[in-house]
mmCIF file as Biopython writes it, N, C-alpha, C and O atoms, coordinates in Angstrom:
data_model
#
loop_
_atom_site.group_PDB
_atom_site.id
_atom_site.type_symbol
_atom_site.label_atom_id
_atom_site.label_alt_id
_atom_site.label_comp_id
_atom_site.label_asym_id
_atom_site.label_entity_id
_atom_site.label_seq_id
_atom_site.pdbx_PDB_ins_code
_atom_site.Cartn_x
_atom_site.Cartn_y
_atom_site.Cartn_z
_atom_site.occupancy
_atom_site.B_iso_or_equiv
_atom_site.auth_seq_id
_atom_site.auth_asym_id
_atom_site.pdbx_PDB_model_num
ATOM 1   N N  . MET A ? 1  ? 117.955 159.280 161.337 1.0 0.0 1  A 1 
ATOM 2   C CA . MET A ? 1  ? 118.116 158.599 159.756 1.0 0.0 1  A 1 
ATOM 3   C C  . MET A ? 1  ? 118.215 157.016 160.189 1.0 0.0 1  A 1 
ATOM 4   O O  . MET A ? 1  ? 118.625 156.556 161.255 1.0 0.0 1  A 1 
ATOM 5   N N  . PRO A ? 2  ? 117.691 156.297 158.984 1.0 0.0 2  A 1 
ATOM 6   C CA . PRO A ? 2  ? 117.894 154.939 158.773 1.0 0.0 2  A 1 
ATOM 7   C C  . PRO A ? 2  ? 119.326 154.184 158.812 1.0 0.0 2  A 1 
ATOM 8   O O  . PRO A ? 2  ? 120.038 154.612 157.904 1.0 0.0 2  A 1 
ATOM 9   N N  . THR A ? 3  ? 119.930 153.237 159.554 1.0 0.0 3  A 1 
ATOM 10  C CA . THR A ? 3  ? 120.906 152.651 159.046 1.0 0.0 3  A 1 
ATOM 11  C C  . THR A ? 3  ? 120.812 151.516 158.048 1.0 0.0 3  A 1 
ATOM 12  O O  . THR A ? 3  ? 119.973 150.661 158.332 1.0 0.0 3  A 1 
ATOM 13  N N  . TYR A ? 4  ? 121.576 151.322 156.822 1.0 0.0 4  A 1 
ATOM 14  C CA . TYR A ? 4  ? 121.524 150.590 155.828 1.0 0.0 4  A 1 
ATOM 15  C C  . TYR A ? 4  ? 122.660 149.644 155.733 1.0 0.0 4  A 1 
ATOM 16  O O  . TYR A ? 4  ? 123.753 150.084 155.375 1.0 0.0 4  A 1 
ATOM 17  N N  . GLU A ? 5  ? 122.504 148.314 156.035 1.0 0.0 5  A 1 
ATOM 18  C CA . GLU A ? 5  ? 123.954 147.650 155.897 1.0 0.0 5  A 1 
ATOM 19  C C  . GLU A ? 5  ? 123.917 146.957 154.672 1.0 0.0 5  A 1 
ATOM 20  O O  . GLU A ? 5  ? 122.911 146.518 154.114 1.0 0.0 5  A 1 
ATOM 21  N N  . PHE A ? 6  ? 125.333 146.877 154.212 1.0 0.0 6  A 1 
ATOM 22  C CA . PHE A ? 6  ? 125.873 146.855 152.981 1.0 0.0 6  A 1 
ATOM 23  C C  . PHE A ? 6  ? 127.280 145.650 152.846 1.0 0.0 6  A 1 
ATOM 24  O O  . PHE A ? 6  ? 128.107 145.465 153.739 1.0 0.0 6  A 1 
ATOM 25  N N  . ARG A ? 7  ? 127.263 145.171 151.931 1.0 0.0 7  A 1 
ATOM 26  C CA . ARG A ? 7  ? 128.324 143.829 151.681 1.0 0.0 7  A 1 
ATOM 27  C C  . ARG A ? 7  ? 128.888 143.900 150.614 1.0 0.0 7  A 1 
ATOM 28  O O  . ARG A ? 7  ? 128.310 143.680 149.550 1.0 0.0 7  A 1 
ATOM 29  N N  . CYS A ? 8  ? 130.361 144.284 150.736 1.0 0.0 8  A 1 
ATOM 30  C CA . CYS A ? 8  ? 131.432 144.322 149.091 1.0 0.0 8  A 1 
ATOM 31  C C  . CYS A ? 8  ? 131.641 143.216 148.891 1.0 0.0 8  A 1 
ATOM 32  O O  . CYS A ? 8  ? 132.062 142.471 149.775 1.0 0.0 8  A 1 
ATOM 33  N N  . ARG A ? 9  ? 131.368 142.778 147.515 1.0 0.0 9  A 1 
ATOM 34  C CA . ARG A ? 9  ? 131.351 141.647 146.928 1.0 0.0 9  A 1 
ATOM 35  C C  . ARG A ? 9  ? 132.949 141.398 146.582 1.0 0.0 9  A 1 
ATOM 36  O O  . ARG A ? 9  ? 133.410 140.259 146.508 1.0 0.0 9  A 1 
ATOM 37  N N  . ALA A ? 10 ? 133.716 142.548 146.384 1.0 0.0 10 A 1 
ATOM 38  C CA . ALA A ? 10 ? 135.133 142.551 145.949 1.0 0.0 10 A 1 
ATOM 39  C C  . ALA A ? 10 ? 135.918 141.739 147.510 1.0 0.0 10 A 1 
ATOM 40  O O  . ALA A ? 10 ? 136.434 140.621 147.516 1.0 0.0 10 A 1 
ATOM 41  N N  . CYS A ? 11 ? 135.814 142.581 148.583 1.0 0.0 11 A 1 
ATOM 42  C CA . CYS A ? 11 ? 136.191 142.093 149.828 1.0 0.0 11 A 1 
ATOM 43  C C  . CYS A ? 11 ? 135.417 141.459 151.031 1.0 0.0 11 A 1 
ATOM 44  O O  . CYS A ? 11 ? 135.999 141.076 152.046 1.0 0.0 11 A 1 
ATOM 45  N N  . GLY A ? 12 ? 134.010 141.370 150.840 1.0 0.0 12 A 1 
ATOM 46  C CA . GLY A ? 12 ? 133.459 140.687 151.617 1.0 0.0 12 A 1 
ATOM 47  C C  . GLY A ? 12 ? 133.011 141.211 153.073 1.0 0.0 12 A 1 
ATOM 48  O O  . GLY A ? 12 ? 132.358 140.594 153.915 1.0 0.0 12 A 1 
ATOM 49  N N  . SER A ? 13 ? 133.515 142.464 153.141 1.0 0.0 13 A 1 
ATOM 50  C CA . SER A ? 13 ? 133.270 142.893 154.402 1.0 0.0 13 A 1 
ATOM 51  C C  . SER A ? 13 ? 131.951 143.795 154.317 1.0 0.0 13 A 1 
ATOM 52  O O  . SER A ? 13 ? 131.698 144.478 153.324 1.0 0.0 13 A 1 
ATOM 53  N N  . THR A ? 14 ? 131.073 143.729 155.535 1.0 0.0 14 A 1 
ATOM 54  C CA . THR A ? 14 ? 129.882 144.568 155.809 1.0 0.0 14 A 1 
ATOM 55  C C  . THR A ? 14 ? 130.105 145.566 156.308 1.0 0.0 14 A 1 
ATOM 56  O O  . THR A ? 14 ? 131.109 145.724 157.004 1.0 0.0 14 A 1 
ATOM 57  N N  . PHE A ? 15 ? 129.347 146.376 156.115 1.0 0.0 15 A 1 
ATOM 58  C CA . PHE A ? 15 ? 129.520 147.861 156.776 1.0 0.0 15 A 1 
ATOM 59  C C  . PHE A ? 15 ? 128.128 148.547 156.452 1.0 0.0 15 A 1 
ATOM 60  O O  . PHE A ? 15 ? 127.379 148.299 155.507 1.0 0.0 15 A 1 
ATOM 61  N N  . ASP A ? 16 ? 127.954 149.550 157.556 1.0 0.0 16 A 1 
ATOM 62  C CA . ASP A ? 16 ? 126.690 150.123 157.707 1.0 0.0 16 A 1 
ATOM 63  C C  . ASP A ? 16 ? 126.862 151.685 157.555 1.0 0.0 16 A 1 
ATOM 64  O O  . ASP A ? 16 ? 127.625 152.435 158.164 1.0 0.0 16 A 1 
ATOM 65  N N  . VAL A ? 17 ? 125.597 152.065 156.209 1.0 0.0 17 A 1 
ATOM 66  C CA . VAL A ? 17 ? 125.712 153.935 155.819 1.0 0.0 17 A 1 
ATOM 67  C C  . VAL A ? 17 ? 124.210 154.266 156.486 1.0 0.0 17 A 1 
ATOM 68  O O  . VAL A ? 17 ? 123.134 153.682 156.351 1.0 0.0 17 A 1 
ATOM 69  N N  . VAL A ? 18 ? 124.567 155.374 157.214 1.0 0.0 18 A 1 
ATOM 70  C CA . VAL A ? 18 ? 123.449 156.137 157.802 1.0 0.0 18 A 1 
ATOM 71  C C  . VAL A ? 18 ? 122.910 156.922 156.660 1.0 0.0 18 A 1 
ATOM 72  O O  . VAL A ? 18 ? 123.737 157.715 156.210 1.0 0.0 18 A 1 
ATOM 73  N N  . ARG A ? 19 ? 121.777 156.923 156.079 1.0 0.0 19 A 1 
ATOM 74  C CA . ARG A ? 19 ? 121.437 158.065 155.306 1.0 0.0 19 A 1 
ATOM 75  C C  . ARG A ? 19 ? 119.682 158.140 155.445 1.0 0.0 19 A 1 
ATOM 76  O O  . ARG A ? 19 ? 118.937 157.444 156.134 1.0 0.0 19 A 1 
ATOM 77  N N  . PRO A ? 20 ? 119.381 159.212 154.555 1.0 0.0 20 A 1 
ATOM 78  C CA . PRO A ? 20 ? 117.935 159.550 154.546 1.0 0.0 20 A 1 
ATOM 79  C C  . PRO A ? 20 ? 117.055 158.183 153.574 1.0 0.0 20 A 1 
ATOM 80  O O  . PRO A ? 20 ? 117.384 157.592 152.546 1.0 0.0 20 A 1 
ATOM 81  N N  . MET A ? 21 ? 115.976 158.082 154.371 1.0 0.0 21 A 1 
ATOM 82  C CA . MET A ? 21 ? 115.203 156.857 153.228 1.0 0.0 21 A 1 
ATOM 83  C C  . MET A ? 21 ? 115.081 157.157 151.780 1.0 0.0 21 A 1 
ATOM 84  O O  . MET A ? 21 ? 114.953 156.191 151.028 1.0 0.0 21 A 1 
ATOM 85  N N  . ALA A ? 22 ? 115.101 158.270 151.312 1.0 0.0 22 A 1 
ATOM 86  C CA . ALA A ? 22 ? 114.978 158.710 150.052 1.0 0.0 22 A 1 
ATOM 87  C C  . ALA A ? 22 ? 116.563 158.338 149.057 1.0 0.0 22 A 1 
ATOM 88  O O  . ALA A ? 22 ? 116.671 158.360 147.831 1.0 0.0 22 A 1 
ATOM 89  N N  . ASP A ? 23 ? 117.497 158.059 149.953 1.0 0.0 23 A 1 
ATOM 90  C CA . ASP A ? 23 ? 118.367 157.787 149.156 1.0 0.0 23 A 1 
ATOM 91  C C  . ASP A ? 23 ? 118.905 155.946 149.534 1.0 0.0 23 A 1 
ATOM 92  O O  . ASP A ? 23 ? 119.978 155.529 149.097 1.0 0.0 23 A 1 
ATOM 93  N N  . ALA A ? 24 ? 118.151 155.229 150.210 1.0 0.0 24 A 1 
ATOM 94  C CA . ALA A ? 24 ? 118.109 154.188 150.575 1.0 0.0 24 A 1 
ATOM 95  C C  . ALA A ? 24 ? 118.658 152.996 149.415 1.0 0.0 24 A 1 
ATOM 96  O O  . ALA A ? 24 ? 119.171 151.919 149.723 1.0 0.0 24 A 1 
ATOM 97  N N  . SER A ? 25 ? 118.440 153.423 148.211 1.0 0.0 25 A 1 
ATOM 98  C CA . SER A ? 25 ? 118.737 152.672 146.999 1.0 0.0 25 A 1 
ATOM 99  C C  . SER A ? 25 ? 119.786 153.227 146.205 1.0 0.0 25 A 1 
ATOM 100 O O  . SER A ? 25 ? 119.882 152.840 145.041 1.0 0.0 25 A 1 
ATOM 101 N N  . ALA A ? 26 ? 120.489 153.970 146.595 1.0 0.0 26 A 1 
ATOM 102 C CA . ALA A ? 26 ? 121.854 154.550 146.064 1.0 0.0 26 A 1 
ATOM 103 C C  . ALA A ? 26 ? 122.975 153.797 146.603 1.0 0.0 26 A 1 
ATOM 104 O O  . ALA A ? 26 ? 123.107 153.441 147.774 1.0 0.0 26 A 1 
ATOM 105 N N  . PRO A ? 27 ? 123.716 153.604 145.698 1.0 0.0 27 A 1 
ATOM 106 C CA . PRO A ? 27 ? 125.254 152.837 145.699 1.0 0.0 27 A 1 
ATOM 107 C C  . PRO A ? 27 ? 126.124 153.415 146.934 1.0 0.0 27 A 1 
ATOM 108 O O  . PRO A ? 27 ? 126.184 154.636 147.078 1.0 0.0 27 A 1 
ATOM 109 N N  . ALA A ? 28 ? 126.684 152.695 147.676 1.0 0.0 28 A 1 
ATOM 110 C CA . ALA A ? 28 ? 127.720 152.841 148.667 1.0 0.0 28 A 1 
ATOM 111 C C  . ALA A ? 28 ? 129.250 152.278 148.458 1.0 0.0 28 A 1 
ATOM 112 O O  . ALA A ? 28 ? 129.556 151.088 148.538 1.0 0.0 28 A 1 
ATOM 113 N N  . PRO A ? 29 ? 130.068 153.263 148.202 1.0 0.0 29 A 1 
ATOM 114 C CA . PRO A ? 29 ? 131.592 152.430 148.479 1.0 0.0 29 A 1 
ATOM 115 C C  . PRO A ? 29 ? 131.861 151.512 149.527 1.0 0.0 29 A 1 
ATOM 116 O O  . PRO A ? 29 ? 131.199 151.762 150.534 1.0 0.0 29 A 1 
ATOM 117 N N  . CYS A ? 30 ? 132.599 150.551 149.621 1.0 0.0 30 A 1 
ATOM 118 C CA . CYS A ? 30 ? 133.039 150.042 151.005 1.0 0.0 30 A 1 
ATOM 119 C C  . CYS A ? 30 ? 133.918 151.067 151.394 1.0 0.0 30 A 1 
ATOM 120 O O  . CYS A ? 30 ? 134.170 152.095 150.765 1.0 0.0 30 A 1 
ATOM 121 N N  . PRO A ? 31 ? 134.390 150.689 152.537 1.0 0.0 31 A 1 
ATOM 122 C CA . PRO A ? 31 ? 135.400 151.623 153.418 1.0 0.0 31 A 1 
ATOM 123 C C  . PRO A ? 31 ? 136.939 151.282 152.401 1.0 0.0 31 A 1 
ATOM 124 O O  . PRO A ? 31 ? 137.761 152.155 152.121 1.0 0.0 31 A 1 
ATOM 125 N N  . ALA A ? 32 ? 137.038 149.780 151.966 1.0 0.0 32 A 1 
ATOM 126 C CA . ALA A ? 32 ? 138.384 149.848 151.364 1.0 0.0 32 A 1 
ATOM 127 C C  . ALA A ? 32 ? 138.047 150.564 150.005 1.0 0.0 32 A 1 
ATOM 128 O O  . ALA A ? 32 ? 139.077 150.598 149.332 1.0 0.0 32 A 1 
ATOM 129 N N  . GLY A ? 33 ? 137.106 151.086 149.423 1.0 0.0 33 A 1 
ATOM 130 C CA . GLY A ? 33 ? 137.491 151.914 148.033 1.0 0.0 33 A 1 
ATOM 131 C C  . GLY A ? 33 ? 136.511 150.800 147.103 1.0 0.0 33 A 1 
ATOM 132 O O  . GLY A ? 33 ? 136.213 151.235 145.991 1.0 0.0 33 A 1 
ATOM 133 N N  . HIS A ? 34 ? 136.129 149.794 147.352 1.0 0.0 34 A 1 
ATOM 134 C CA . HIS A ? 34 ? 135.744 149.142 146.186 1.0 0.0 34 A 1 
ATOM 135 C C  . HIS A ? 34 ? 134.295 149.490 146.004 1.0 0.0 34 A 1 
ATOM 136 O O  . HIS A ? 34 ? 133.574 149.771 146.961 1.0 0.0 34 A 1 
ATOM 137 N N  . ASP A ? 35 ? 133.867 149.464 144.712 1.0 0.0 35 A 1 
ATOM 138 C CA . ASP A ? 35 ? 132.456 150.091 144.119 1.0 0.0 35 A 1 
ATOM 139 C C  . ASP A ? 35 ? 131.699 149.154 144.012 1.0 0.0 35 A 1 
ATOM 140 O O  . ASP A ? 35 ? 130.562 149.619 143.936 1.0 0.0 35 A 1 
ATOM 141 N N  . ASP A ? 36 ? 131.675 147.431 143.934 1.0 0.0 36 A 1 
ATOM 142 C CA . ASP A ? 36 ? 131.104 146.632 144.139 1.0 0.0 36 A 1 
ATOM 143 C C  . ASP A ? 36 ? 130.263 146.064 144.939 1.0 0.0 36 A 1 
ATOM 144 O O  . ASP A ? 36 ? 130.269 144.840 145.070 1.0 0.0 36 A 1 
ATOM 145 N N  . THR A ? 37 ? 129.187 147.054 145.772 1.0 0.0 37 A 1 
ATOM 146 C CA . THR A ? 37 ? 128.523 146.464 147.160 1.0 0.0 37 A 1 
ATOM 147 C C  . THR A ? 37 ? 127.027 146.142 146.518 1.0 0.0 37 A 1 
ATOM 148 O O  . THR A ? 37 ? 126.411 146.556 145.536 1.0 0.0 37 A 1 
ATOM 149 N N  . VAL A ? 38 ? 126.755 145.177 147.595 1.0 0.0 38 A 1 
ATOM 150 C CA . VAL A ? 38 ? 125.037 145.312 147.792 1.0 0.0 38 A 1 
ATOM 151 C C  . VAL A ? 38 ? 124.499 145.532 148.821 1.0 0.0 38 A 1 
ATOM 152 O O  . VAL A ? 38 ? 125.065 145.027 149.790 1.0 0.0 38 A 1 
ATOM 153 N N  . LYS A ? 39 ? 123.138 146.393 149.130 1.0 0.0 39 A 1 
ATOM 154 C CA . LYS A ? 39 ? 122.228 146.513 150.104 1.0 0.0 39 A 1 
ATOM 155 C C  . LYS A ? 39 ? 121.877 145.294 150.748 1.0 0.0 39 A 1 
ATOM 156 O O  . LYS A ? 39 ? 121.264 144.422 150.133 1.0 0.0 39 A 1 
ATOM 157 N N  . LEU A ? 40 ? 122.244 145.152 152.040 1.0 0.0 40 A 1 
ATOM 158 C CA . LEU A ? 40 ? 121.294 143.791 152.635 1.0 0.0 40 A 1 
ATOM 159 C C  . LEU A ? 40 ? 120.110 143.848 153.218 1.0 0.0 40 A 1 
ATOM 160 O O  . LEU A ? 40 ? 119.734 144.767 153.945 1.0 0.0 40 A 1 
ATOM 161 N N  . LEU A ? 41 ? 119.343 142.651 152.851 1.0 0.0 41 A 1 
ATOM 162 C CA . LEU A ? 41 ? 117.947 142.853 153.406 1.0 0.0 41 A 1 
ATOM 163 C C  . LEU A ? 41 ? 118.069 142.858 155.199 1.0 0.0 41 A 1 
ATOM 164 O O  . LEU A ? 41 ? 118.758 141.965 155.692 1.0 0.0 41 A 1 
ATOM 165 N N  . THR A ? 42 ? 117.394 143.869 156.137 1.0 0.0 42 A 1 
ATOM 166 C CA . THR A ? 42 ? 117.509 143.672 157.457 1.0 0.0 42 A 1 
ATOM 167 C C  . THR A ? 42 ? 115.914 143.621 157.633 1.0 0.0 42 A 1 
ATOM 168 O O  . THR A ? 42 ? 115.031 143.965 156.846 1.0 0.0 42 A 1 
ATOM 169 N N  . THR A ? 43 ? 115.826 143.009 159.090 1.0 0.0 43 A 1 
ATOM 170 C CA . THR A ? 43 ? 114.853 143.182 159.742 1.0 0.0 43 A 1 
ATOM 171 C C  . THR A ? 43 ? 114.594 144.121 161.044 1.0 0.0 43 A 1 
ATOM 172 O O  . THR A ? 43 ? 115.005 143.902 162.183 1.0 0.0 43 A 1 
ATOM 173 N N  . VAL A ? 44 ? 113.947 145.030 160.673 1.0 0.0 44 A 1 
ATOM 174 C CA . VAL A ? 44 ? 113.980 146.046 161.404 1.0 0.0 44 A 1 
ATOM 175 C C  . VAL A ? 44 ? 112.830 145.922 162.603 1.0 0.0 44 A 1 
ATOM 176 O O  . VAL A ? 44 ? 111.655 145.585 162.458 1.0 0.0 44 A 1 
ATOM 177 N N  . GLY A ? 45 ? 113.397 146.227 163.610 1.0 0.0 45 A 1 
ATOM 178 C CA . GLY A ? 45 ? 112.481 146.626 165.063 1.0 0.0 45 A 1 
ATOM 179 C C  . GLY A ? 45 ? 112.294 144.748 165.479 1.0 0.0 45 A 1 
ATOM 180 O O  . GLY A ? 45 ? 111.293 144.370 166.087 1.0 0.0 45 A 1 
ATOM 181 N N  . LEU A ? 46 ? 113.392 143.756 165.049 1.0 0.0 46 A 1 
ATOM 182 C CA . LEU A ? 46 ? 113.024 142.606 165.760 1.0 0.0 46 A 1 
ATOM 183 C C  . LEU A ? 46 ? 114.243 142.158 166.662 1.0 0.0 46 A 1 
ATOM 184 O O  . LEU A ? 46 ? 114.380 141.090 167.259 1.0 0.0 46 A 1 
ATOM 185 N N  . ALA A ? 47 ? 115.054 143.193 166.611 1.0 0.0 47 A 1 
ATOM 186 C CA . ALA A ? 47 ? 116.602 142.817 167.624 1.0 0.0 47 A 1 
ATOM 187 C C  . ALA A ? 47 ? 116.056 143.066 168.854 1.0 0.0 47 A 1 
ATOM 188 O O  . ALA A ? 47 ? 115.250 143.956 169.124 1.0 0.0 47 A 1 
ATOM 189 N N  . GLY A ? 48 ? 116.624 142.070 169.748 1.0 0.0 48 A 1 
ATOM 190 C CA . GLY A ? 48 ? 116.351 142.088 171.092 1.0 0.0 48 A 1 
ATOM 191 C C  . GLY A ? 48 ? 114.951 140.839 171.447 1.0 0.0 48 A 1 
ATOM 192 O O  . GLY A ? 48 ? 114.538 140.665 172.593 1.0 0.0 48 A 1 
ATOM 193 N N  . ARG A ? 49 ? 114.547 140.298 170.568 1.0 0.0 49 A 1 
ATOM 194 C CA . ARG A ? 49 ? 113.039 139.921 170.662 1.0 0.0 49 A 1 
ATOM 195 C C  . ARG A ? 49 ? 113.557 138.332 170.497 1.0 0.0 49 A 1 
ATOM 196 O O  . ARG A ? 49 ? 114.332 137.897 169.645 1.0 0.0 49 A 1 
ATOM 197 N N  . SER A ? 50 ? 112.849 137.564 171.637 1.0 0.0 50 A 1 
ATOM 198 C CA . SER A ? 50 ? 113.382 136.126 171.392 1.0 0.0 50 A 1 
ATOM 199 C C  . SER A ? 50 ? 111.876 135.470 171.620 1.0 0.0 50 A 1 
ATOM 200 O O  . SER A ? 50 ? 111.102 136.164 172.279 1.0 0.0 50 A 1 
ATOM 201 N N  . GLY A ? 51 ? 111.346 134.070 171.085 1.0 0.0 51 A 1 
ATOM 202 C CA . GLY A ? 51 ? 110.427 133.465 171.711 1.0 0.0 51 A 1 
ATOM 203 C C  . GLY A ? 51 ? 108.922 133.932 170.995 1.0 0.0 51 A 1 
ATOM 204 O O  . GLY A ? 51 ? 108.753 135.132 170.784 1.0 0.0 51 A 1 
ATOM 205 N N  . ALA A ? 52 ? 108.188 133.266 170.748 1.0 0.0 52 A 1 
ATOM 206 C CA . ALA A ? 52 ? 106.747 133.886 170.207 1.0 0.0 52 A 1 
ATOM 207 C C  . ALA A ? 52 ? 106.149 134.989 170.606 1.0 0.0 52 A 1 
ATOM 208 O O  . ALA A ? 52 ? 106.198 135.308 171.794 1.0 0.0 52 A 1 
ATOM 209 N N  . ALA A ? 53 ? 105.398 135.853 169.550 1.0 0.0 53 A 1 
ATOM 210 C CA . ALA A ? 53 ? 104.764 136.941 170.240 1.0 0.0 53 A 1 
ATOM 211 C C  . ALA A ? 53 ? 103.707 136.664 170.957 1.0 0.0 53 A 1 
ATOM 212 O O  . ALA A ? 53 ? 102.980 135.678 170.837 1.0 0.0 53 A 1 
ATOM 213 N N  . PRO A ? 54 ? 103.593 137.725 171.874 1.0 0.0 54 A 1 
ATOM 214 C CA . PRO A ? 54 ? 102.348 137.425 172.971 1.0 0.0 54 A 1 
ATOM 215 C C  . PRO A ? 54 ? 101.049 137.139 172.517 1.0 0.0 54 A 1 
ATOM 216 O O  . PRO A ? 54 ? 100.912 137.677 171.418 1.0 0.0 54 A 1 
ATOM 217 N N  . ALA A ? 55 ? 100.128 136.596 172.825 1.0 0.0 55 A 1 
ATOM 218 C CA . ALA A ? 55 ? 98.707  136.453 172.351 1.0 0.0 55 A 1 
ATOM 219 C C  . ALA A ? 55 ? 97.860  137.848 172.528 1.0 0.0 55 A 1 
ATOM 220 O O  . ALA A ? 55 ? 98.046  138.711 173.386 1.0 0.0 55 A 1 
ATOM 221 N N  . GLY A ? 56 ? 97.246  137.840 171.873 1.0 0.0 56 A 1 
ATOM 222 C CA . GLY A ? 56 ? 96.189  139.137 171.588 1.0 0.0 56 A 1 
ATOM 223 C C  . GLY A ? 56 ? 95.673  138.962 172.701 1.0 0.0 56 A 1 
ATOM 224 O O  . GLY A ? 56 ? 95.649  137.989 173.455 1.0 0.0 56 A 1 
ATOM 225 N N  . GLY A ? 57 ? 95.055  140.464 172.790 1.0 0.0 57 A 1 
ATOM 226 C CA . GLY A ? 57 ? 94.068  140.616 173.811 1.0 0.0 57 A 1 
ATOM 227 C C  . GLY A ? 57 ? 94.206  142.217 174.408 1.0 0.0 57 A 1 
ATOM 228 O O  . GLY A ? 57 ? 95.032  142.445 175.291 1.0 0.0 57 A 1 
ATOM 229 N N  . GLY A ? 58 ? 93.568  143.021 174.006 1.0 0.0 58 A 1 
ATOM 230 C CA . GLY A ? 58 ? 93.267  144.471 174.339 1.0 0.0 58 A 1 
ATOM 231 C C  . GLY A ? 58 ? 94.854  145.104 173.764 1.0 0.0 58 A 1 
ATOM 232 O O  . GLY A ? 58 ? 95.597  144.624 172.908 1.0 0.0 58 A 1 
ATOM 233 N N  . GLY A ? 59 ? 94.992  146.178 174.482 1.0 0.0 59 A 1 
ATOM 234 C CA . GLY A ? 59 ? 95.692  147.243 174.196 1.0 0.0 59 A 1 
ATOM 235 C C  . GLY A ? 59 ? 95.529  147.884 172.721 1.0 0.0 59 A 1 
ATOM 236 O O  . GLY A ? 59 ? 94.752  147.413 171.890 1.0 0.0 59 A 1 
ATOM 237 N N  . CYS A ? 60 ? 96.390  149.065 172.477 1.0 0.0 60 A 1 
ATOM 238 C CA . CYS A ? 60 ? 96.172  150.012 171.220 1.0 0.0 60 A 1 
ATOM 239 C C  . CYS A ? 60 ? 96.227  149.283 170.067 1.0 0.0 60 A 1 
ATOM 240 O O  . CYS A ? 60 ? 95.911  149.873 169.034 1.0 0.0 60 A 1 
ATOM 241 N N  . CYS A ? 61 ? 96.678  147.707 169.980 1.0 0.0 61 A 1 
ATOM 242 C CA . CYS A ? 61 ? 96.932  147.246 168.468 1.0 0.0 61 A 1 
ATOM 243 C C  . CYS A ? 61 ? 96.381  145.895 168.694 1.0 0.0 61 A 1 
ATOM 244 O O  . CYS A ? 61 ? 96.326  145.131 167.730 1.0 0.0 61 A 1 
ATOM 245 N N  . GLY A ? 62 ? 95.999  145.540 169.765 1.0 0.0 62 A 1 
ATOM 246 C CA . GLY A ? 62 ? 95.544  143.849 169.910 1.0 0.0 62 A 1 
ATOM 247 C C  . GLY A ? 62 ? 96.259  143.087 170.846 1.0 0.0 62 A 1 
ATOM 248 O O  . GLY A ? 62 ? 95.925  141.998 171.314 1.0 0.0 62 A 1 
ATOM 249 N N  . GLY A ? 63 ? 97.446  143.856 171.125 1.0 0.0 63 A 1 
ATOM 250 C CA . GLY A ? 63 ? 98.133  143.335 172.394 1.0 0.0 63 A 1 
ATOM 251 C C  . GLY A ? 63 ? 99.463  142.640 171.846 1.0 0.0 63 A 1 
ATOM 252 O O  . GLY A ? 63 ? 100.505 142.567 172.495 1.0 0.0 63 A 1 
ATOM 253 N N  . GLY A ? 64 ? 99.301  142.210 170.735 1.0 0.0 64 A 1 
ATOM 254 C CA . GLY A ? 64 ? 101.003 141.959 169.650 1.0 0.0 64 A 1 
ATOM 255 C C  . GLY A ? 64 ? 101.867 142.697 169.964 1.0 0.0 64 A 1 
ATOM 256 O O  . GLY A ? 64 ? 102.877 142.112 169.572 1.0 0.0 64 A 1 
ATOM 257 N N  . CYS A ? 65 ? 102.263 143.882 170.553 1.0 0.0 65 A 1 
ATOM 258 C CA . CYS A ? 65 ? 103.327 144.803 170.365 1.0 0.0 65 A 1 
ATOM 259 C C  . CYS A ? 65 ? 103.849 144.821 172.229 1.0 0.0 65 A 1 
ATOM 260 O O  . CYS A ? 65 ? 104.826 145.438 172.652 1.0 0.0 65 A 1 
ATOM 261 N N  . GLY A ? 66 ? 102.956 144.032 173.024 1.0 0.0 66 A 1 
ATOM 262 C CA . GLY A ? 66 ? 103.156 144.155 174.605 1.0 0.0 66 A 1 
ATOM 263 C C  . GLY A ? 66 ? 102.527 145.457 175.010 1.0 0.0 66 A 1 
ATOM 264 O O  . GLY A ? 66 ? 102.593 145.573 176.234 1.0 0.0 66 A 1 
ATOM 265 N N  . CYS A ? 67 ? 101.989 146.397 174.478 1.0 0.0 67 A 1 
ATOM 266 C CA . CYS A ? 67 ? 101.534 147.479 175.104 1.0 0.0 67 A 1 
ATOM 267 C C  . CYS A ? 67 ? 100.591 147.195 176.077 1.0 0.0 67 A 1 
ATOM 268 O O  . CYS A ? 67 ? 100.818 147.626 177.207 1.0 0.0 67 A 1 
ATOM 269 N N  . GLY A ? 68 ? 99.458  146.482 175.851 1.0 0.0 68 A 1 
ATOM 270 C CA . GLY A ? 68 ? 98.402  146.124 176.198 1.0 0.0 68 A 1 
ATOM 271 C C  . GLY A ? 68 ? 98.533  144.923 177.790 1.0 0.0 68 A 1 
ATOM 272 O O  . GLY A ? 68 ? 97.513  144.450 178.291 1.0 0.0 68 A 1 
#
C-alpha cells in the first residue's frame, strides 16, 4: 500500500499514513488529534537519485531508467 504524507495546519507537524490508493484523498487527523490537515504532494520514485537521467539508448524503455 502507498504511503501518503500529511501536514497539520494547527501544529505544523508532518506525518505519514499508509492506506489504499482508493482512500488517498480521505482526510487524516494528525497524531496530536487535530483535524485540520492537508495531504502533501510527493515525488514518487525519485528518492536516492541524483544528477541527470542517463542518455537514451536501448533497453526495454529507451534506457532512461537504467535498465539497458
